[in-house]
mmCIF file of C-alpha atoms in Angstrom:
data_model
loop_
_atom_site.group_PDB
_atom_site.id
_atom_site.type_symbol
_atom_site.label_atom_id
_atom_site.label_comp_id
_atom_site.label_asym_id
_atom_site.label_seq_id
_atom_site.Cartn_x
_atom_site.Cartn_y
_atom_site.Cartn_z
ATOM 1 C CA ASN N 59 -24.449 -6.401 9.338
ATOM 2 C CA ALA N 60 -21.906 -8.987 10.320
ATOM 3 C CA GLY N 61 -18.391 -8.516 9.071
ATOM 4 C CA VAL N 62 -16.348 -10.973 7.044
ATOM 5 C CA MET N 63 -16.479 -14.284 8.854
ATOM 6 C CA GLN N 64 -13.685 -16.792 8.617
ATOM 7 C CA ASN N 65 -13.621 -20.230 10.143
ATOM 8 C CA PRO N 66 -12.014 -21.911 11.725
ATOM 9 C CA ARG N 67 -9.885 -19.326 13.508
ATOM 10 C CA HIS N 68 -7.210 -21.919 14.174
ATOM 11 C CA LEU N 69 -6.573 -25.113 12.251
ATOM 12 C CA VAL N 70 -4.008 -27.791 12.997
ATOM 13 C CA ARG N 71 -3.150 -30.374 10.373
ATOM 14 C CA ARG N 72 -0.508 -33.065 10.004
ATOM 15 C CA ARG N 73 1.641 -33.185 6.913
ATOM 16 C CA GLY N 74 -0.235 -34.761 4.016
ATOM 17 C CA GLN N 75 -3.715 -33.887 5.271
ATOM 18 C CA GLU N 76 -6.116 -31.486 3.625
ATOM 19 C CA ALA N 77 -7.008 -28.054 4.967
ATOM 20 C CA ARG N 78 -10.282 -26.284 4.174
ATOM 21 C CA LEU N 79 -10.626 -22.645 5.074
ATOM 22 C CA ARG N 80 -13.990 -20.922 4.847
ATOM 23 C CA CYS N 81 -14.901 -17.316 4.271
ATOM 24 C CA SER N 82 -18.342 -15.734 4.357
ATOM 25 C CA PRO N 83 -18.198 -12.236 2.865
ATOM 26 C CA MET N 84 -20.133 -9.280 4.194
ATOM 27 C CA LYS N 85 -23.777 -9.180 3.177
ATOM 28 C CA GLY N 86 -24.127 -7.798 -0.333
ATOM 29 C CA HIS N 87 -20.469 -8.348 -1.243
ATOM 30 C CA SER N 88 -19.772 -10.555 -4.242
ATOM 31 C CA HIS N 89 -16.015 -10.002 -4.513
ATOM 32 C CA VAL N 90 -13.732 -12.160 -2.368
ATOM 33 C CA TYR N 91 -9.958 -12.065 -2.015
ATOM 34 C CA TRP N 92 -7.635 -14.504 -0.268
ATOM 35 C CA TYR N 93 -4.251 -13.515 1.191
ATOM 36 C CA ARG N 94 -1.516 -15.395 3.001
ATOM 37 C CA GLN N 95 0.673 -13.950 5.715
ATOM 38 C CA LEU N 96 3.788 -15.883 6.603
ATOM 39 C CA PRO N 97 5.500 -15.172 9.940
ATOM 40 C CA GLU N 98 7.414 -11.884 9.806
ATOM 41 C CA GLU N 99 6.188 -11.281 6.253
ATOM 42 C CA GLY N 100 3.652 -8.966 4.666
ATOM 43 C CA LEU N 101 0.370 -10.230 3.286
ATOM 44 C CA LYS N 102 0.602 -11.794 -0.148
ATOM 45 C CA PHE N 103 -2.276 -11.793 -2.626
ATOM 46 C CA MET N 104 -3.390 -15.282 -3.617
ATOM 47 C CA VAL N 105 -6.673 -15.184 -5.525
ATOM 48 C CA TYR N 106 -9.601 -12.913 -6.402
ATOM 49 C CA LEU N 107 -13.028 -14.428 -6.990
ATOM 50 C CA GLN N 108 -16.513 -13.311 -7.825
ATOM 51 C CA LYS N 109 -19.543 -15.550 -7.478
ATOM 52 C CA GLU N 110 -18.778 -18.788 -9.355
ATOM 53 C CA ASN N 111 -15.770 -17.250 -11.130
ATOM 54 C CA ILE N 112 -12.043 -17.008 -10.498
ATOM 55 C CA ILE N 113 -10.997 -13.576 -11.745
ATOM 56 C CA ASP N 114 -7.311 -13.610 -10.885
ATOM 57 C CA GLU N 115 -5.324 -16.445 -9.354
ATOM 58 C CA SER N 116 -1.879 -15.116 -10.150
ATOM 59 C CA GLY N 117 -0.803 -15.437 -6.518
ATOM 60 C CA MET N 118 -1.879 -19.031 -6.035
ATOM 61 C CA PRO N 119 0.729 -21.787 -5.934
ATOM 62 C CA LYS N 120 0.335 -23.955 -9.006
ATOM 63 C CA GLU N 121 -0.120 -27.182 -7.076
ATOM 64 C CA ARG N 122 -2.175 -28.276 -4.071
ATOM 65 C CA PHE N 123 -4.038 -24.972 -3.703
ATOM 66 C CA SER N 124 -7.506 -24.248 -5.052
ATOM 67 C CA ALA N 125 -10.268 -21.767 -4.333
ATOM 68 C CA GLU N 126 -13.939 -21.509 -5.091
ATOM 69 C CA PHE N 127 -16.812 -19.139 -4.433
ATOM 70 C CA PRO N 128 -20.042 -20.993 -5.220
ATOM 71 C CA LYS N 129 -23.379 -19.403 -5.947
ATOM 72 C CA GLU N 130 -24.551 -20.406 -2.492
ATOM 73 C CA GLY N 131 -22.387 -20.660 0.571
ATOM 74 C CA PRO N 132 -18.982 -19.415 1.627
ATOM 75 C CA SER N 133 -15.788 -19.146 -0.352
ATOM 76 C CA ILE N 134 -13.448 -22.073 0.265
ATOM 77 C CA LEU N 135 -9.654 -22.118 0.114
ATOM 78 C CA ARG N 136 -8.492 -25.704 -0.109
ATOM 79 C CA ILE N 137 -4.952 -26.899 0.482
ATOM 80 C CA GLN N 138 -4.259 -30.515 -0.325
ATOM 81 C CA GLN N 139 -1.401 -32.558 1.134
ATOM 82 C CA VAL N 140 -0.266 -29.765 3.429
ATOM 83 C CA VAL N 141 3.416 -29.254 4.181
ATOM 84 C CA ARG N 142 5.077 -27.368 7.041
ATOM 85 C CA GLY N 143 5.705 -24.396 4.749
ATOM 86 C CA ASP N 144 1.933 -23.899 4.437
ATOM 87 C CA SER N 145 1.798 -22.804 8.088
ATOM 88 C CA ALA N 146 0.611 -19.211 7.964
ATOM 89 C CA ALA N 147 -2.303 -16.900 8.619
ATOM 90 C CA TYR N 148 -4.794 -16.891 5.765
ATOM 91 C CA PHE N 149 -6.953 -13.799 5.436
ATOM 92 C CA CYS N 150 -10.079 -13.326 3.406
ATOM 93 C CA ALA N 151 -11.441 -9.946 2.351
ATOM 94 C CA SER N 152 -14.607 -8.906 0.565
ATOM 95 C CA SER N 153 -15.739 -5.804 -1.292
ATOM 96 C CA PRO N 154 -19.071 -4.526 -2.608
ATOM 97 C CA THR N 155 -20.490 -5.506 -5.949
ATOM 98 C CA ASN N 156 -19.725 -2.197 -7.643
ATOM 99 C CA ALA N 157 -16.058 -2.335 -6.826
ATOM 100 C CA GLY N 158 -13.732 0.169 -8.488
ATOM 101 C CA PRO N 159 -10.201 1.442 -7.866
ATOM 102 C CA LYS N 160 -11.281 2.846 -4.530
ATOM 103 C CA ASN N 161 -13.189 -0.179 -3.355
ATOM 104 C CA ILE N 162 -12.622 -0.880 0.308
ATOM 105 C CA GLN N 163 -11.753 -4.424 1.169
ATOM 106 C CA TYR N 164 -13.074 -5.598 4.504
ATOM 107 C CA PHE N 165 -10.923 -8.246 6.110
ATOM 108 C CA GLY N 166 -11.846 -11.193 8.261
ATOM 109 C CA ALA N 167 -9.912 -12.081 11.389
ATOM 110 C CA GLY N 168 -8.002 -14.802 9.553
ATOM 111 C CA THR N 169 -7.424 -18.527 9.919
ATOM 112 C CA ARG N 170 -4.139 -19.564 11.460
ATOM 113 C CA LEU N 171 -3.005 -22.837 9.958
ATOM 114 C CA SER N 172 -0.386 -24.875 11.748
ATOM 115 C CA VAL N 173 1.064 -27.930 10.030
ATOM 116 C CA LEU N 174 2.723 -30.438 12.337
ATOM 117 C CA LYS L 20 8.826 -6.490 -9.863
ATOM 118 C CA ASN L 21 6.243 -4.634 -7.783
ATOM 119 C CA GLN L 22 7.562 -3.804 -4.331
ATOM 120 C CA VAL L 23 6.481 -1.804 -1.296
ATOM 121 C CA GLU L 24 9.062 -0.844 1.317
ATOM 122 C CA GLN L 25 8.107 0.582 4.697
ATOM 123 C CA SER L 26 10.164 2.319 7.324
ATOM 124 C CA PRO L 27 10.863 2.208 10.125
ATOM 125 C CA GLN L 28 10.298 -1.480 10.782
ATOM 126 C CA SER L 29 9.288 -0.679 14.335
ATOM 127 C CA LEU L 30 8.706 2.452 16.375
ATOM 128 C CA ILE L 31 8.153 3.177 20.048
ATOM 129 C CA ILE L 32 6.670 6.508 21.119
ATOM 130 C CA LEU L 33 5.095 8.016 24.210
ATOM 131 C CA GLU L 34 1.387 8.561 24.442
ATOM 132 C CA GLY L 35 0.379 11.962 23.124
ATOM 133 C CA LYS L 36 3.320 12.291 20.740
ATOM 134 C CA ASN L 37 3.084 12.462 16.952
ATOM 135 C CA CYS L 38 4.796 10.111 14.530
ATOM 136 C CA THR L 39 5.244 9.611 10.802
ATOM 137 C CA LEU L 40 5.540 6.329 8.976
ATOM 138 C CA GLN L 41 7.050 6.045 5.494
ATOM 139 C CA CYS L 42 6.227 3.979 2.427
ATOM 140 C CA ASN L 43 8.170 3.782 -0.857
ATOM 141 C CA TYR L 44 6.855 1.763 -3.759
ATOM 142 C CA THR L 45 7.635 0.553 -7.226
ATOM 143 C CA VAL L 46 4.261 -0.598 -8.520
ATOM 144 C CA SER L 47 3.093 -0.197 -12.075
ATOM 145 C CA PRO L 48 0.646 0.687 -13.443
ATOM 146 C CA PHE L 49 -0.367 2.506 -10.289
ATOM 147 C CA SER L 50 -4.017 2.425 -9.262
ATOM 148 C CA ASN L 51 -4.260 3.363 -5.603
ATOM 149 C CA LEU L 52 -2.431 3.395 -2.282
ATOM 150 C CA ARG L 53 -3.988 2.416 1.008
ATOM 151 C CA TRP L 54 -2.930 2.411 4.600
ATOM 152 C CA TYR L 55 -4.251 -0.300 6.892
ATOM 153 C CA LYS L 56 -4.061 -0.797 10.644
ATOM 154 C CA GLN L 57 -3.679 -4.369 11.845
ATOM 155 C CA ASP L 58 -4.066 -5.184 15.518
ATOM 156 C CA THR L 59 -2.352 -8.328 16.764
ATOM 157 C CA GLY L 60 -4.376 -11.396 15.861
ATOM 158 C CA ARG L 61 -6.870 -9.434 13.771
ATOM 159 C CA GLY L 62 -7.418 -8.654 10.127
ATOM 160 C CA PRO L 63 -6.302 -5.324 8.622
ATOM 161 C CA VAL L 64 -8.691 -2.369 8.788
ATOM 162 C CA SER L 65 -8.628 0.317 6.117
ATOM 163 C CA LEU L 66 -7.549 3.810 7.226
ATOM 164 C CA THR L 67 -7.150 5.756 3.971
ATOM 165 C CA ILE L 68 -7.285 5.225 0.213
ATOM 166 C CA MET L 69 -5.687 7.554 -2.338
ATOM 167 C CA THR L 70 -5.653 7.469 -6.110
ATOM 168 C CA PHE L 71 -3.110 9.104 -8.411
ATOM 169 C CA SER L 72 -4.703 12.539 -8.304
ATOM 170 C CA GLU L 73 -4.954 12.754 -4.521
ATOM 171 C CA ASN L 74 -1.997 13.887 -2.452
ATOM 172 C CA THR L 75 -3.510 13.920 1.021
ATOM 173 C CA LYS L 76 -6.303 12.150 2.871
ATOM 174 C CA SER L 77 -7.298 12.390 6.508
ATOM 175 C CA ASN L 78 -9.202 10.057 8.793
ATOM 176 C CA GLY L 79 -9.428 11.514 12.277
ATOM 177 C CA ARG L 80 -5.939 11.626 13.772
ATOM 178 C CA TYR L 81 -4.493 9.823 10.744
ATOM 179 C CA THR L 82 -3.281 11.812 7.729
ATOM 180 C CA ALA L 83 -1.819 10.131 4.680
ATOM 181 C CA THR L 84 0.135 11.864 1.933
ATOM 182 C CA LEU L 85 1.046 10.658 -1.531
ATOM 183 C CA ASP L 86 3.743 11.906 -3.904
ATOM 184 C CA ALA L 87 3.150 10.002 -7.121
ATOM 185 C CA ASP L 88 6.228 11.520 -8.752
ATOM 186 C CA THR L 89 8.662 10.203 -6.165
ATOM 187 C CA LYS L 90 6.453 7.169 -5.398
ATOM 188 C CA GLN L 91 6.392 7.885 -1.708
ATOM 189 C CA SER L 92 3.663 8.006 0.885
ATOM 190 C CA SER L 93 3.578 8.825 4.562
ATOM 191 C CA LEU L 94 1.116 8.220 7.372
ATOM 192 C CA HIS L 95 1.121 10.822 10.128
ATOM 193 C CA ILE L 96 -0.478 10.007 13.461
ATOM 194 C CA THR L 97 -1.302 12.940 15.687
ATOM 195 C CA ALA L 98 -1.613 12.866 19.489
ATOM 196 C CA SER L 99 -1.025 9.137 19.710
ATOM 197 C CA GLN L 100 -3.109 6.951 21.995
ATOM 198 C CA LEU L 101 -2.392 3.573 23.550
ATOM 199 C CA SER L 102 -4.912 2.026 21.155
ATOM 200 C CA ASP L 103 -2.766 3.136 18.224
ATOM 201 C CA SER L 104 -0.347 0.324 19.076
ATOM 202 C CA ALA L 105 -0.583 -1.917 16.020
ATOM 203 C CA SER L 106 1.060 -2.747 12.706
ATOM 204 C CA TYR L 107 0.513 -0.167 9.958
ATOM 205 C CA ILE L 108 0.583 -1.564 6.474
ATOM 206 C CA CYS L 109 1.031 0.301 3.199
ATOM 207 C CA VAL L 110 -0.659 -1.381 0.244
ATOM 208 C CA VAL L 111 -0.232 -0.283 -3.372
ATOM 209 C CA SER L 112 -2.470 -1.685 -6.098
ATOM 210 C CA ALA L 113 -1.755 -2.042 -9.794
ATOM 211 C CA THR L 114 -4.437 -2.288 -12.439
ATOM 212 C CA THR L 115 -4.328 -5.483 -14.443
ATOM 213 C CA GLY L 116 -7.060 -6.187 -16.937
ATOM 214 C CA GLY L 117 -9.691 -4.391 -14.881
ATOM 215 C CA SER L 118 -8.800 -5.942 -11.560
ATOM 216 C CA TYR L 119 -6.705 -4.369 -8.835
ATOM 217 C CA ILE L 120 -3.875 -6.500 -7.528
ATOM 218 C CA PRO L 121 -2.377 -5.282 -4.253
ATOM 219 C CA THR L 122 1.223 -5.427 -3.107
ATOM 220 C CA PHE L 123 1.603 -5.239 0.666
ATOM 221 C CA GLY L 124 4.462 -3.770 2.623
ATOM 222 C CA ARG L 125 5.708 -5.660 5.657
ATOM 223 C CA GLY L 126 4.299 -3.036 7.953
ATOM 224 C CA THR L 127 5.618 -0.756 10.658
ATOM 225 C CA SER L 128 5.047 -2.019 14.171
ATOM 226 C CA LEU L 129 4.061 0.910 16.378
ATOM 227 C CA ILE L 130 4.098 0.698 20.167
ATOM 228 C CA VAL L 131 2.648 3.563 22.166
ATOM 229 C CA HIS L 132 3.782 3.673 25.805
ATOM 230 C CA PRO L 133 1.918 5.489 28.573
#
């Protein structure tokens, strides 16, 4: 059973370009979470999705950022018109379908975005 | 505002020694507290999870404690090994409309020297 797969591992973009980060959850997991980790900072919750639904996006910036988790395929975190402040490590985590207060989130290795 | 504070920020110990990491939080309404280990360049890996009614949880050489009254937790590592060198992150989740939103501490960076 493969773990949470994120790609690419490293992504370099110029200011104004778009960044697409992909996350394939563990097999059987239908809950996906995206986090951002700025240098020297703790992880910050961005968005929580289930298949085809955004459950909580309270941590997402209001502009330029969007996330989806389609019925088929990986979850996508999309950042439009990137700026230097978007440079960070973006982590995805997944949890099993019957998630409760003790659900374990399994993290991917992250995508490190660098904006030039 | 929900916050999680960890101390110390960094710690250096000799292999074989024990150490204790601290976590204080102001998160409401409290759902659970987790400790994660994050190796450099990797994603966090769960060590322990505790809900309100649990005050201790062990996972091998790792033992976590929770005092829900004082809103403090500790992670004790026994007989440290070189592979314990990592960042240890305290995460406290609040319940909001059925979902569990985590607040992460900045982590304690542990270095174990031979």
